[in-house]
Short mmCIF file of C-alpha atoms in Angstrom, two decimals:
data_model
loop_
_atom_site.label_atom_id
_atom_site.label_comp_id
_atom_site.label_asym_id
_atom_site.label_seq_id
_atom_site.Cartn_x
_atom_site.Cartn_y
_atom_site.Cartn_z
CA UNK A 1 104.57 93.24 107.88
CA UNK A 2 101.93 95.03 110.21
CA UNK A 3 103.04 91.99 113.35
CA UNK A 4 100.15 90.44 113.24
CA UNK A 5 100.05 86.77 114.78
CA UNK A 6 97.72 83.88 114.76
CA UNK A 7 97.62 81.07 117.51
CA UNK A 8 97.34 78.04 116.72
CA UNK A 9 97.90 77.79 113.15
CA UNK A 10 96.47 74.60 113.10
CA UNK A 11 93.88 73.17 114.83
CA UNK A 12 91.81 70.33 114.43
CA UNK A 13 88.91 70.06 116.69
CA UNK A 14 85.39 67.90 116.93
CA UNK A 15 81.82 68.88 116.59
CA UNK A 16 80.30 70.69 119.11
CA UNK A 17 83.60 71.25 121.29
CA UNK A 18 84.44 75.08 121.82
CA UNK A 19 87.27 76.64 120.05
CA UNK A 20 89.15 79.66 120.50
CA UNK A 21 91.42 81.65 118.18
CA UNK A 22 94.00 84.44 119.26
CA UNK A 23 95.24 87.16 117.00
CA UNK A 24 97.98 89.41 118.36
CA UNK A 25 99.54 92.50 117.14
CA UNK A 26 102.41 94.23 118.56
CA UNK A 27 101.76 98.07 116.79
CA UNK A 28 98.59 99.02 119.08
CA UNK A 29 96.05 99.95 116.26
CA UNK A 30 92.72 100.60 116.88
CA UNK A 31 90.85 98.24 114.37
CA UNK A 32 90.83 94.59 113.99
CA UNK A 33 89.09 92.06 112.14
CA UNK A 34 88.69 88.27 111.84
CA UNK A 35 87.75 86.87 108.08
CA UNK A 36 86.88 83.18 107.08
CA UNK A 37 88.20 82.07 103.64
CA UNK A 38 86.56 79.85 101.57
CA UNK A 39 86.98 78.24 98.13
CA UNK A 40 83.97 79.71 96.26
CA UNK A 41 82.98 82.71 98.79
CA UNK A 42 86.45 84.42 99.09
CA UNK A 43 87.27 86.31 102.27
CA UNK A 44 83.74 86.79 104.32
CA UNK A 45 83.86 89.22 107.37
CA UNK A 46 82.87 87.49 110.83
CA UNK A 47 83.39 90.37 113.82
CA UNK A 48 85.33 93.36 113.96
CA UNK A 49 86.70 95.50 116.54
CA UNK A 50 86.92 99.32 117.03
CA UNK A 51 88.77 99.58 120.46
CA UNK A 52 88.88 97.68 123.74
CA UNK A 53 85.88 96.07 124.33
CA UNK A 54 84.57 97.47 121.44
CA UNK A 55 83.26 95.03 118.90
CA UNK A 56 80.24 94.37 116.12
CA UNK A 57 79.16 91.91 113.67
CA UNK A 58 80.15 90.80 110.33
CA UNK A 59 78.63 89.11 107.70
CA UNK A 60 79.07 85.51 109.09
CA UNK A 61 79.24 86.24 112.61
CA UNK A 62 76.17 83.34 113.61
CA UNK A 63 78.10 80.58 116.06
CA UNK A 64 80.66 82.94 116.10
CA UNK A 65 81.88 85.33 119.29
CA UNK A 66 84.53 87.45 120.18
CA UNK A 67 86.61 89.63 122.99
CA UNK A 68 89.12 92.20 122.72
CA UNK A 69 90.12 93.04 126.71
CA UNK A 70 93.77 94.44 125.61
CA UNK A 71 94.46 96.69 122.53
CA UNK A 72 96.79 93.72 121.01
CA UNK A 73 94.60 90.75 121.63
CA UNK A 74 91.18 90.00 119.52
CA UNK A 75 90.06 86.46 120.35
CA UNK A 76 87.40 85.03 118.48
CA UNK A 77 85.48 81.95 119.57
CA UNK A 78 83.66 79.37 118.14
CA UNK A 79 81.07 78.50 120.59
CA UNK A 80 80.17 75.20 119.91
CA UNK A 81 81.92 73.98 116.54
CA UNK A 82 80.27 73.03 113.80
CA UNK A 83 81.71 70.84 110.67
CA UNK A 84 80.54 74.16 108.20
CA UNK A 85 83.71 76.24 110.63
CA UNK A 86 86.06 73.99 109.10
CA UNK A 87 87.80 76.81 107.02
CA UNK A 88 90.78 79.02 106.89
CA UNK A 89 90.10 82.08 109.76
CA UNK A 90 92.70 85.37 108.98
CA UNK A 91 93.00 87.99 111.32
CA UNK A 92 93.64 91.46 109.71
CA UNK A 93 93.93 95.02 111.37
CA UNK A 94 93.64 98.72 109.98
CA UNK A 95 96.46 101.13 111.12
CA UNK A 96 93.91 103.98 112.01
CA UNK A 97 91.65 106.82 110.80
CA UNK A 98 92.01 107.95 107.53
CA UNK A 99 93.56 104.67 106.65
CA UNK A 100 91.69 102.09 104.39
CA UNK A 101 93.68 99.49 103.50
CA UNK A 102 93.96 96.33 105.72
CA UNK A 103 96.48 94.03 106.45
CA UNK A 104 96.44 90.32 107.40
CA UNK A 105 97.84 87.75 109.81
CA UNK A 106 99.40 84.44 108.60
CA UNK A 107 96.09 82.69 109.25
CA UNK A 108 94.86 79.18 111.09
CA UNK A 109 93.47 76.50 109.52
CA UNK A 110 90.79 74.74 111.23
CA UNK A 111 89.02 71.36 110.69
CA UNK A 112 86.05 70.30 112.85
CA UNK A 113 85.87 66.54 112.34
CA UNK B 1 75.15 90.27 90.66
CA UNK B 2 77.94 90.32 93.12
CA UNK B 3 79.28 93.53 94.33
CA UNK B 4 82.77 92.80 92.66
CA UNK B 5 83.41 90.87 90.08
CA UNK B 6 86.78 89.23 89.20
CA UNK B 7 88.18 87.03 86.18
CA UNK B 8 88.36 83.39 88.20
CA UNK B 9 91.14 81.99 85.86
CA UNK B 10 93.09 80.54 86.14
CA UNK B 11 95.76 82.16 83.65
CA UNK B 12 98.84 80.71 82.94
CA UNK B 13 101.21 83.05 81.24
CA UNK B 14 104.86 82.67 80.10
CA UNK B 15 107.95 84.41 81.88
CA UNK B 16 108.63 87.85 80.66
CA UNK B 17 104.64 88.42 79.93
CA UNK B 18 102.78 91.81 80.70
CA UNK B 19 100.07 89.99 82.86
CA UNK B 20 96.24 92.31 83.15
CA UNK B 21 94.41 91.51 86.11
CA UNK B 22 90.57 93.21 86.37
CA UNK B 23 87.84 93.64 88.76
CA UNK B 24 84.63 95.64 88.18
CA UNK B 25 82.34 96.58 90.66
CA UNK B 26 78.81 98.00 91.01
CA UNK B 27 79.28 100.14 94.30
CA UNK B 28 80.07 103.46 93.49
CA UNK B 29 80.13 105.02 96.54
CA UNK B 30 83.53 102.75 96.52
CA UNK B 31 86.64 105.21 96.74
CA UNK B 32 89.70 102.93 97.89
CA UNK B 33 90.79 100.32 95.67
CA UNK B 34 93.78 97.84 96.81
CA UNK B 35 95.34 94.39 95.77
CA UNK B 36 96.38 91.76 97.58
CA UNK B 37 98.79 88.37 97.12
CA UNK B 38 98.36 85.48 98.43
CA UNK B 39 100.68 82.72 98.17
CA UNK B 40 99.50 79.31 98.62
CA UNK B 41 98.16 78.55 102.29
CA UNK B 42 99.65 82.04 103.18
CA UNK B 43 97.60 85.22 104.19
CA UNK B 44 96.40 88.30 101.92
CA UNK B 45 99.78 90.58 101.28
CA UNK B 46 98.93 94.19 100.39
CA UNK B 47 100.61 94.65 96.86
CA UNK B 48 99.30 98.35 96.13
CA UNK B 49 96.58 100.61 97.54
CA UNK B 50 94.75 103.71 95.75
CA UNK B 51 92.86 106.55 96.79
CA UNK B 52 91.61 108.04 93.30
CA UNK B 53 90.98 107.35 89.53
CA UNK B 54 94.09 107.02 87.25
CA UNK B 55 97.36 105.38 87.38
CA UNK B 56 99.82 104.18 90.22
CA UNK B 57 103.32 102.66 89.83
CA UNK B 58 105.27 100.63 91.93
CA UNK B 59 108.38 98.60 90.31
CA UNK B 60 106.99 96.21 87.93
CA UNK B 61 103.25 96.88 89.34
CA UNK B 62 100.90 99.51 88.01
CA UNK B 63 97.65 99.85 89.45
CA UNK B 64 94.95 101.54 87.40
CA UNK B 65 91.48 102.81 88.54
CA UNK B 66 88.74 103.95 86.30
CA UNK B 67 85.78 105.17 88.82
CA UNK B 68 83.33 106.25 85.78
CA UNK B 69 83.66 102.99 84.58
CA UNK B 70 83.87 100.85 87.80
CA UNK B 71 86.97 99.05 86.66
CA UNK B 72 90.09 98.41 88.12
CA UNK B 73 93.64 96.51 86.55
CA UNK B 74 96.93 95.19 87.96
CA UNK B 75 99.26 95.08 85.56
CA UNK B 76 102.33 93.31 86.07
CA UNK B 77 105.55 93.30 83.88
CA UNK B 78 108.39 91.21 82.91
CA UNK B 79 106.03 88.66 85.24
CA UNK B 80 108.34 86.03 87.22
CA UNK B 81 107.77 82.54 88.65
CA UNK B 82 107.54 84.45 91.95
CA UNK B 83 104.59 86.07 91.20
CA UNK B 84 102.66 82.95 90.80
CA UNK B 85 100.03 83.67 93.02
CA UNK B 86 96.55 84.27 93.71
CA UNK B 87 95.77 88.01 93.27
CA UNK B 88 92.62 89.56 95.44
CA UNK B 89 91.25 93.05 94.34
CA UNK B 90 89.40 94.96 97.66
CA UNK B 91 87.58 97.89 98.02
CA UNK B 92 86.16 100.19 100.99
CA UNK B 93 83.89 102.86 101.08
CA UNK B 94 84.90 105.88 102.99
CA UNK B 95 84.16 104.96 106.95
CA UNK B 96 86.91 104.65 109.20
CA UNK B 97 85.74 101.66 111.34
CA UNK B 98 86.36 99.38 107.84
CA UNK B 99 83.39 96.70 108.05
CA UNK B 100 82.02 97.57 104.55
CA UNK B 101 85.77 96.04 103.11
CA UNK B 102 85.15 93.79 99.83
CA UNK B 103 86.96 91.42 98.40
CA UNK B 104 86.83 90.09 94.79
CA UNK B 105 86.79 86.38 94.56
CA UNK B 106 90.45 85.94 93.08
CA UNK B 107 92.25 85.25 90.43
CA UNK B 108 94.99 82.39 90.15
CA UNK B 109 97.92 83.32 88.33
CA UNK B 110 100.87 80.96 87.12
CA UNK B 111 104.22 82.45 85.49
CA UNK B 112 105.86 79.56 83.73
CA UNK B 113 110.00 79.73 83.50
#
């Protein structure tokens, strides 16, 4: 168990409404991630973050942003929602440097309606 | 050709059976090699994680990399109900900010008491 959290862990939302998830770890590591799983594309890569304020793109990172202003918080926001979000959206982190294995939050489901 | 390639299943096995799970994968300037469970509507769980080519043990769980071949096996024994589950191979290349992480699609495994 790396505490990770996800908040909510359910949300159902409509189109075009903005929507934000929160991931939350309590161990202070450097790297996080946020991942959409889907049935037939497995776990896709949407942003990452390297540090505070420090953050790129993923794969499927179009209608997608996020912030990281505190070492345990990466948000990740869905601008304006769109019915192709509805997914499952895990949060993982990477304990350092050196380290290459990742490890993942309990995950929020999200429908956009 | 995807980048990794895993058996879909599903595979439905007896209790007590020595279950094989493969990926292969066309990457080779992959070097880490982990698996993951996932329980049903539950995140990724890191099983076992490997640095190099050959064999790693961890109670009923042996992990085996081939890098010459690009092929990599979970083997579980004495398989239990518990370990019904959907099984994720992953892979990274050696960069410490972790973006270039790749998942196989999955396979679904059910151990039948």
């Amino acid at each position: 168990d790396a505490g990770i959290t996800q908040s909510p862990r359910h949300k159902v939302t409509e189109t075009g409404t903005p929507v934000t998830l929160r991931c939350h770890q309590t161990e202070n590591h450097r790297y996080m991630y946020w991942y959409r799983q889907d049935p037939g594309h497995g776990l896709r890569l949407i942003h990452y973050s390297y540090g505070v304020k420090d953050t790129d793109k993923g794969e499927v990172s179009d209608g997608y942003s996020v912030s990281r202003s505190k070492t345990e918080d990466f948000l990740l926001t869905l601008e304006s929602a769109t019915s192709s979000q509805t997914s499952v959206y895990f949060c993982a982190l990477k304990r350092g440097d050196g380290y290459y294995e990742q490890y993942f939050g309990p995950g929020t489901r999200l429908t956009v309606t | 050709q995807k980048e990794v390639e895993q058996d879909p299943g599903p595979l439905s096995v007896p209790e007590g059976a020595i279950v094989s799970l493969n990926c292969t994968y066309s990457n080779s300037a992959f070097q880490y090699f982990m698996w993951y469970r996932q329980y049903s509507r539950k995140g990724p769980e890191l099983l076992m994680y490997t640095y190099s080519s050959g064999n790693k043990e961890d109670g009923r769980f042996t992990a085996q990399v081939d890098k010459s071949s690009k092929y990599i096996s979970l083997f579980i024994r004495d398989s239990q109900p518990s370990d019904s589950a959907t099984y994720l191979c992953a892979m990274n290349v050696r960069d410490n900010y972790g973006q270039n992480f790749v998942f196989g699609p999955g396979t679904r495994l059910s151990v039948l008491p």
